[in-house]
CSV table of C-alpha atoms and ligand atoms in Angstrom, one decimal:
chain,number,residue,atom,x,y,z
A,1,MET,CA,91.4,64.4,80.2
A,2,ARG,CA,91.7,60.9,81.6
A,3,ILE,CA,89.6,60.5,84.7
A,4,LEU,CA,89.1,57.7,87.3
A,5,LEU,CA,85.8,57.8,89.0
A,6,THR,CA,85.1,55.5,92.0
A,7,GLY,CA,81.5,54.7,92.7
A,8,GLY,CA,80.6,55.6,89.1
A,9,ALA,CA,77.8,53.0,89.0
A,10,GLY,CA,75.9,54.6,91.8
A,11,PHE,CA,73.1,57.1,91.4
A,12,LEU,CA,75.2,60.2,91.5
A,13,GLY,CA,78.2,58.5,90.0
A,14,SER,CA,76.3,57.4,86.9
A,15,HIS,CA,75.0,61.0,86.2
A,16,LEU,CA,78.5,62.3,86.7
A,17,SER,CA,79.9,59.6,84.3
A,18,GLU,CA,77.5,60.7,81.7
A,19,HIS,CA,78.4,64.4,82.1
A,20,LEU,CA,82.2,63.6,81.9
A,21,LEU,CA,81.8,61.5,78.7
A,22,ASP,CA,79.6,64.1,77.1
A,23,ALA,CA,82.3,66.7,77.8
A,24,GLY,CA,84.7,64.5,75.8
A,25,HIS,CA,86.8,63.0,78.6
A,26,GLU,CA,88.2,59.5,78.8
A,27,LEU,CA,86.6,57.8,81.9
A,28,ILE,CA,87.4,54.8,84.0
A,29,VAL,CA,84.7,53.9,86.4
A,30,MET,CA,85.6,51.7,89.3
A,31,ASP,CA,82.8,50.2,91.4
A,32,ASN,CA,82.2,47.0,93.3
A,33,LEU,CA,78.4,47.2,92.8
A,34,LEU,CA,77.7,46.9,96.5
A,35,THR,CA,75.1,49.6,96.3
A,36,GLY,CA,75.7,50.8,92.7
A,37,ARG,CA,74.2,48.9,89.7
A,38,ALA,CA,75.7,48.0,86.3
A,39,ASN,CA,72.3,48.9,84.9
A,40,ASN,CA,72.9,52.6,85.8
A,41,ILE,CA,75.8,52.7,83.3
A,42,ALA,CA,74.7,50.1,80.9
A,43,HIS,CA,74.0,52.8,78.3
A,44,LEU,CA,77.7,54.0,78.6
A,45,PHE,CA,79.2,50.6,77.7
A,46,GLY,CA,80.5,50.9,74.1
A,47,LYS,CA,80.8,54.7,74.2
A,48,ASP,CA,84.2,56.0,73.2
A,49,GLY,CA,86.6,56.4,76.1
A,50,PHE,CA,84.6,54.5,78.6
A,51,THR,CA,85.9,51.7,80.7
A,52,PHE,CA,84.3,49.9,83.7
A,53,LEU,CA,86.2,48.0,86.3
A,54,ASN,CA,84.4,45.9,88.9
A,55,TYR,CA,86.7,46.6,91.8
A,56,ASP,CA,86.6,47.3,95.5
A,57,VAL,CA,88.7,50.4,96.2
A,58,THR,CA,89.3,49.4,99.8
A,59,ASN,CA,92.1,47.2,98.2
A,60,TYR,CA,95.2,48.6,96.6
A,61,ILE,CA,94.4,50.3,93.3
A,62,HIS,CA,96.5,49.9,90.2
A,63,VAL,CA,95.7,51.8,87.1
A,64,ARG,CA,97.8,51.7,84.0
A,65,GLY,CA,98.8,54.9,82.2
A,66,SER,CA,98.4,58.5,83.2
A,67,LEU,CA,95.5,60.1,85.0
A,68,ASP,CA,94.5,63.7,85.1
A,69,TYR,CA,91.8,63.4,87.8
A,70,VAL,CA,90.8,60.9,90.5
A,71,LEU,CA,87.2,61.5,91.7
A,72,HIS,CA,86.4,59.4,94.9
A,73,PHE,CA,82.6,58.9,95.0
A,74,ALA,CA,82.5,55.3,96.2
A,75,SER,CA,80.5,54.7,99.4
A,76,PRO,CA,77.1,53.5,100.6
A,77,ALA,CA,75.3,56.8,101.0
A,78,SER,CA,71.7,56.1,102.0
A,79,PRO,CA,71.2,55.7,105.7
A,80,ASP,CA,69.6,52.3,105.1
A,81,ASP,CA,72.7,51.2,103.2
A,82,TYR,CA,75.3,52.4,105.6
A,83,LEU,CA,73.3,50.9,108.5
A,84,ARG,CA,73.3,47.6,106.6
A,85,TYR,CA,77.0,47.9,105.7
A,86,PRO,CA,78.6,49.8,108.6
A,87,ILE,CA,82.1,48.3,108.4
A,88,ARG,CA,82.3,48.5,104.6
A,89,THR,CA,81.2,52.2,104.8
A,90,MET,CA,84.0,52.9,107.2
A,91,LYS,CA,86.5,51.0,105.1
A,92,VAL,CA,85.7,52.8,101.8
A,93,GLY,CA,85.8,56.2,103.6
A,94,ALA,CA,89.1,55.3,105.2
A,95,TYR,CA,91.1,52.8,103.1
A,96,GLY,CA,89.3,53.8,99.9
A,97,THR,CA,90.2,57.4,100.4
A,98,HIS,CA,93.8,56.5,101.3
A,99,HIS,CA,94.2,54.4,98.2
A,100,THR,CA,92.6,57.0,95.8
A,101,LEU,CA,94.8,59.8,97.3
A,102,GLY,CA,97.9,57.6,97.0
A,103,LEU,CA,97.0,56.9,93.4
A,104,ALA,CA,96.4,60.7,92.7
A,105,ARG,CA,99.8,61.4,94.3
A,106,ALA,CA,101.6,58.7,92.2
A,107,LYS,CA,99.9,59.9,89.0
A,108,LYS,CA,100.2,63.6,89.8
A,109,ALA,CA,96.5,63.8,89.2
A,110,LYS,CA,94.0,66.2,90.7
A,111,PHE,CA,91.7,64.7,93.3
A,112,LEU,CA,88.2,65.4,94.3
A,113,LEU,CA,86.5,63.8,97.4
A,114,ALA,CA,82.7,63.4,97.5
A,115,SER,CA,81.9,64.4,101.1
A,116,THR,CA,78.6,65.1,102.7
A,117,SER,CA,76.4,67.4,104.6
A,118,GLU,CA,76.5,64.6,107.2
A,119,SER,CA,79.9,66.1,108.2
A,120,TYR,CA,77.8,68.7,110.0
A,121,GLY,CA,75.9,66.0,111.9
A,122,ASP,CA,72.7,67.2,113.6
A,123,PRO,CA,73.7,70.8,113.1
A,124,LEU,CA,73.5,73.5,115.8
A,125,VAL,CA,74.2,76.2,113.2
A,126,HIS,CA,71.6,76.8,110.5
A,127,PRO,CA,71.9,77.1,107.5
A,128,GLN,CA,75.2,75.2,107.4
A,129,LYS,CA,78.3,77.1,106.2
A,130,GLU,CA,81.6,75.4,105.4
A,131,ASP,CA,83.3,76.9,108.5
A,132,TYR,CA,80.9,75.1,110.9
A,133,TRP,CA,82.7,72.1,112.5
A,134,GLY,CA,79.5,70.1,113.1
A,135,ASN,CA,77.8,68.2,115.8
A,136,VAL,CA,78.4,64.5,115.2
A,137,ASN,CA,77.9,61.5,117.6
A,138,PRO,CA,80.9,59.3,116.7
A,139,ILE,CA,79.3,56.1,118.2
A,140,GLY,CA,75.7,56.7,117.0
A,141,LEU,CA,74.3,54.6,114.1
A,142,ARG,CA,75.1,57.4,111.6
A,143,GLY,CA,78.6,57.7,113.0
A,144,VAL,CA,79.9,55.1,110.6
A,145,TYR,CA,79.1,57.3,107.6
A,146,ASP,CA,79.7,60.7,109.2
A,147,GLU,CA,83.0,59.8,110.8
A,148,ALA,CA,84.2,58.0,107.7
A,149,LYS,CA,83.6,61.1,105.6
A,150,ARG,CA,85.1,63.4,108.2
A,151,PHE,CA,88.2,61.1,108.3
A,152,ALA,CA,88.2,61.2,104.5
A,153,GLU,CA,88.2,65.0,104.6
A,154,ALA,CA,91.0,65.1,107.1
A,155,MET,CA,93.0,62.6,105.0
A,156,THR,CA,92.4,64.7,101.9
A,157,MET,CA,93.7,67.8,103.6
A,158,ALA,CA,96.7,65.8,104.9
A,159,TYR,CA,97.7,64.7,101.4
A,160,HIS,CA,97.2,68.3,100.2
A,161,ARG,CA,99.3,69.8,103.0
A,162,GLU,CA,102.0,67.2,103.3
A,163,SER,CA,102.3,65.9,99.7
A,164,GLY,CA,101.0,68.8,97.7
A,165,VAL,CA,98.3,66.8,96.1
A,166,ASP,CA,95.9,69.2,94.2
A,167,THR,CA,92.7,68.3,96.1
A,168,ARG,CA,89.1,69.4,96.3
A,169,ILE,CA,86.3,68.5,98.7
A,170,VAL,CA,82.6,68.8,97.9
A,171,ARG,CA,80.0,68.5,100.7
A,172,ILE,CA,77.0,67.1,99.0
A,173,PHE,CA,73.5,67.9,100.4
A,174,ASN,CA,70.4,65.8,99.8
A,175,THR,CA,70.1,65.0,96.1
A,176,TYR,CA,67.5,63.2,94.1
A,177,GLY,CA,66.5,62.3,90.6
A,178,PRO,CA,66.3,59.4,88.1
A,179,ARG,CA,68.2,56.2,88.9
A,180,MET,CA,67.8,56.2,92.6
A,181,ARG,CA,66.9,52.6,93.6
A,182,LYS,CA,63.3,52.0,94.4
A,183,LYS,CA,64.3,50.6,97.7
A,184,ASP,CA,67.2,52.9,98.3
A,185,GLY,CA,65.6,53.8,101.6
A,186,ARG,CA,65.8,57.6,101.2
A,187,ALA,CA,62.8,59.8,101.7
A,188,ILE,CA,62.2,60.8,98.0
A,189,PRO,CA,62.3,57.4,96.4
A,190,ASN,CA,60.5,55.9,99.3
A,191,PHE,CA,57.7,58.5,99.2
A,192,ILE,CA,57.3,58.4,95.4
A,193,ASN,CA,57.2,54.6,95.2
A,194,GLN,CA,54.8,54.3,98.1
A,195,ALA,CA,52.5,56.9,96.6
A,196,LEU,CA,52.6,55.2,93.2
A,197,ALA,CA,51.8,51.8,94.8
A,198,GLY,CA,49.0,53.3,96.9
A,199,GLU,CA,50.9,52.3,100.1
A,200,PRO,CA,51.2,54.5,103.2
A,201,LEU,CA,54.1,57.1,103.1
A,202,THR,CA,56.4,56.2,105.9
A,203,VAL,CA,57.4,59.5,107.6
A,204,TYR,CA,59.8,59.0,110.4
A,205,GLY,CA,59.3,60.7,113.8
A,206,ASP,CA,56.8,63.5,113.8
A,207,GLY,CA,57.9,64.6,110.3
A,208,SER,CA,59.0,68.0,111.4
A,209,GLN,CA,62.7,67.4,110.5
A,210,THR,CA,63.7,69.4,107.4
A,211,ARG,CA,65.8,68.9,104.3
A,212,SER,CA,66.6,71.0,101.3
A,213,VAL,CA,66.7,68.9,98.1
A,214,CYS,CA,68.8,69.3,95.0
A,215,TYR,CA,68.1,67.9,91.5
A,216,VAL,CA,70.9,65.7,90.4
A,217,GLU,CA,71.8,67.6,87.2
A,218,ASP,CA,72.3,70.8,89.2
A,219,LEU,CA,74.6,68.9,91.6
A,220,VAL,CA,76.6,67.4,88.8
A,221,GLU,CA,77.2,70.8,87.2
A,222,GLY,CA,78.4,72.2,90.5
A,223,ILE,CA,80.8,69.3,91.0
A,224,TYR,CA,82.1,69.7,87.4
A,225,ARG,CA,82.9,73.3,88.1
A,226,LEU,CA,84.5,72.6,91.4
A,227,MET,CA,86.7,70.0,89.7
A,228,GLN,CA,88.2,72.8,87.7
A,229,ALA,CA,88.5,75.4,90.4
A,230,ASP,CA,91.6,76.1,92.3
A,231,TYR,CA,90.2,75.7,95.9
A,232,HIS,CA,91.1,73.1,98.4
A,233,GLU,CA,88.8,73.5,101.4
A,234,PRO,CA,85.3,72.0,101.5
A,235,VAL,CA,82.5,73.6,99.3
A,236,ASN,CA,78.8,73.0,99.9
A,237,ILE,CA,76.8,72.0,96.9
A,238,GLY,CA,73.0,71.7,97.3
A,239,ASN,CA,69.8,73.6,96.7
A,240,PRO,CA,68.8,75.8,99.6
A,241,SER,CA,65.8,77.3,97.9
A,242,GLU,CA,63.0,75.4,99.6
A,243,GLU,CA,63.9,73.9,103.0
A,244,MET,CA,60.9,71.6,103.8
A,245,THR,CA,59.7,69.3,106.5
A,246,MET,CA,59.4,65.6,105.7
A,247,LEU,CA,55.7,65.8,106.4
A,248,TYR,CA,55.3,68.6,103.8
A,249,LEU,CA,57.4,66.6,101.3
A,250,ALA,CA,55.3,63.5,101.8
A,251,ASN,CA,52.0,65.4,101.3
A,252,LYS,CA,53.5,67.2,98.3
A,253,ILE,CA,54.3,63.9,96.7
A,254,ILE,CA,50.9,62.5,97.4
A,255,GLN,CA,49.4,65.5,95.6
A,256,MET,CA,51.8,65.4,92.7
A,257,THR,CA,51.2,61.7,92.0
A,258,GLU,CA,47.4,62.1,92.7
A,259,SER,CA,47.7,59.2,95.0
A,260,GLU,CA,45.1,58.0,97.5
A,261,SER,CA,47.9,57.1,100.0
A,262,GLU,CA,48.1,58.5,103.5
A,263,VAL,CA,51.0,59.5,105.6
A,264,GLN,CA,52.0,57.1,108.4
A,265,LEU,CA,54.2,58.4,111.2
A,266,LEU,CA,56.8,55.8,112.3
A,267,PRO,CA,59.2,55.9,115.2
A,268,ASN,CA,62.6,56.9,113.8
A,269,ALA,CA,64.8,55.1,116.4
A,270,GLN,CA,66.4,52.9,113.7
A,271,ILE,CA,68.1,55.7,111.9
A,272,GLY,CA,69.6,57.3,115.0
A,273,ASP,CA,70.6,61.0,115.5
A,274,ASP,CA,68.5,62.0,112.5
A,275,PRO,CA,69.4,65.7,111.8
A,276,LYS,CA,66.5,67.9,112.7
A,277,VAL,CA,67.2,70.6,110.1
A,278,ARG,CA,69.4,70.9,107.0
A,279,GLN,CA,70.0,73.7,104.5
A,280,PRO,CA,73.2,74.5,102.7
A,281,ASP,CA,74.7,78.0,102.7
A,282,ILE,CA,76.0,78.1,99.1
A,283,THR,CA,77.4,81.6,99.2
A,284,LEU,CA,80.9,80.1,98.6
A,285,ALA,CA,79.9,78.0,95.6
A,286,ARG,CA,78.0,80.9,94.1
A,287,LYS,CA,81.1,83.1,94.4
A,288,LEU,CA,83.8,80.6,93.6
A,289,LEU,CA,82.0,78.7,90.8
A,290,GLY,CA,79.4,81.1,89.5
A,291,TRP,CA,77.0,78.2,90.1
A,292,ASP,CA,73.4,78.2,91.3
A,293,PRO,CA,70.9,75.4,91.2
A,294,LYS,CA,68.3,76.0,88.5
A,295,VAL,CA,65.8,73.2,88.9
A,296,SER,CA,63.0,73.9,91.5
A,297,PRO,CA,61.8,71.0,93.7
A,298,ASP,CA,58.5,71.1,91.9
A,299,GLN,CA,60.1,70.6,88.5
A,300,GLY,CA,62.7,68.1,89.7
A,301,LEU,CA,60.2,66.0,91.6
A,302,ARG,CA,57.9,65.9,88.6
A,303,TRP,CA,60.7,64.5,86.4
A,304,THR,CA,61.7,62.0,89.1
A,305,ILE,CA,58.0,60.8,89.5
A,306,GLU,CA,57.8,60.4,85.7
A,307,TRP,CA,61.0,58.4,85.7
A,308,PHE,CA,59.8,56.1,88.5
A,309,ARG,CA,56.4,55.6,86.7
A,310,ALA,CA,58.2,54.6,83.6
A,311,ASN,CA,60.7,52.3,85.3
B,401,UDP,N1,62.6,59.8,106.0
B,401,UDP,C1,61.3,59.5,106.3
B,401,UDP,N2,60.7,58.5,105.7
B,401,UDP,C2,61.4,57.6,104.9
B,401,UDP,C3,62.7,57.9,104.6
B,401,UDP,C4,63.3,59.0,105.2
B,401,UDP,O1,60.6,60.3,107.0
B,401,UDP,O2,60.7,56.6,104.4
B,401,UDP,C5,63.2,61.0,106.7
B,401,UDP,C6,64.5,60.7,107.4
B,401,UDP,O3,64.2,60.4,108.8
B,401,UDP,C7,65.2,62.0,107.3
B,401,UDP,C8,64.7,62.6,106.0
B,401,UDP,O4,63.5,61.9,105.6
B,401,UDP,O5,64.7,62.9,108.3
B,401,UDP,C9,65.7,62.5,104.9
B,401,UDP,O6,66.1,61.2,104.9
B,401,UDP,P1,67.0,60.6,103.7
B,401,UDP,O7,67.2,59.1,104.0
B,401,UDP,O8,66.4,60.9,102.4
B,401,UDP,O9,68.4,61.3,103.8
B,401,UDP,P2,69.3,61.9,105.0
B,401,UDP,O10,69.1,63.3,104.9
B,401,UDP,O11,68.8,61.3,106.3
B,401,UDP,O12,70.7,61.4,104.7
């Protein structure tokens, strides 16, 4: 198949790119390298069927030839990034989604939107199931990302319902693994790099907020299966197996890296409306895709620590 992937030079996008090329598909990656890095896909240049286009998908997109799939993954996704680029985050969620959907319609291609657990905001229902509508502050600092993705979901359903575009929506929960940027700002790369450098681990608030973390290879497998499924409403993909507090995660990383670092509690005002709990209900993905995450946080964190040590 001939596939267009926006955001393919990002952390997730680069792993998905690899997976798609390994499965024998022809792949066009479009990325403006705002938060993605050419380095993430450097090893794919020169592979059969791989093309990279440095392009900002908030502009009109023109692609020559036929396309079987359009996968829209472009967006800043770390809270640090979308706080730094709030307008560009809204533009890629709004105009970027509009353009990629328009392209899918014109090419009669299948479409998949990378959405997020942030669609649920600071959830009042726990664990989060797809039929929960969420608790989002539209004007909070995180609103730029949450509302952009919620708009993107609404736009995707509008193209599906009005124009019959064959769409899918994945709601991605916290994911980690090799190729996250050292200064990405998210908890896992921050904690690992702080622990390896012997610096204090910056836990925001009192550290009692929870997350459930998924190793990137599990996530990519779930997304690949969803691409091929005949289902149009959102599907959660994440690893619910060990919901943990950020204080527990920080201490776990200190132990695993055998670091002398200590935990430092910092006020979390700068990240605004930080969800207090998060755990995906993946009953739907299990049933629909026959998918289940396989990598435990212990194993995945070990691999990720090794990667950061080596890089
Ligand atoms: N967090 C933290 N210290 C950091 C970075 C993040 O305590 O150095 C917390 C953050 O407040 C949130 C959780 O870790 O409660 C997960 O944050 P992350 O940025 O990884 O992703 P999010 O789930 O907020 O999108």
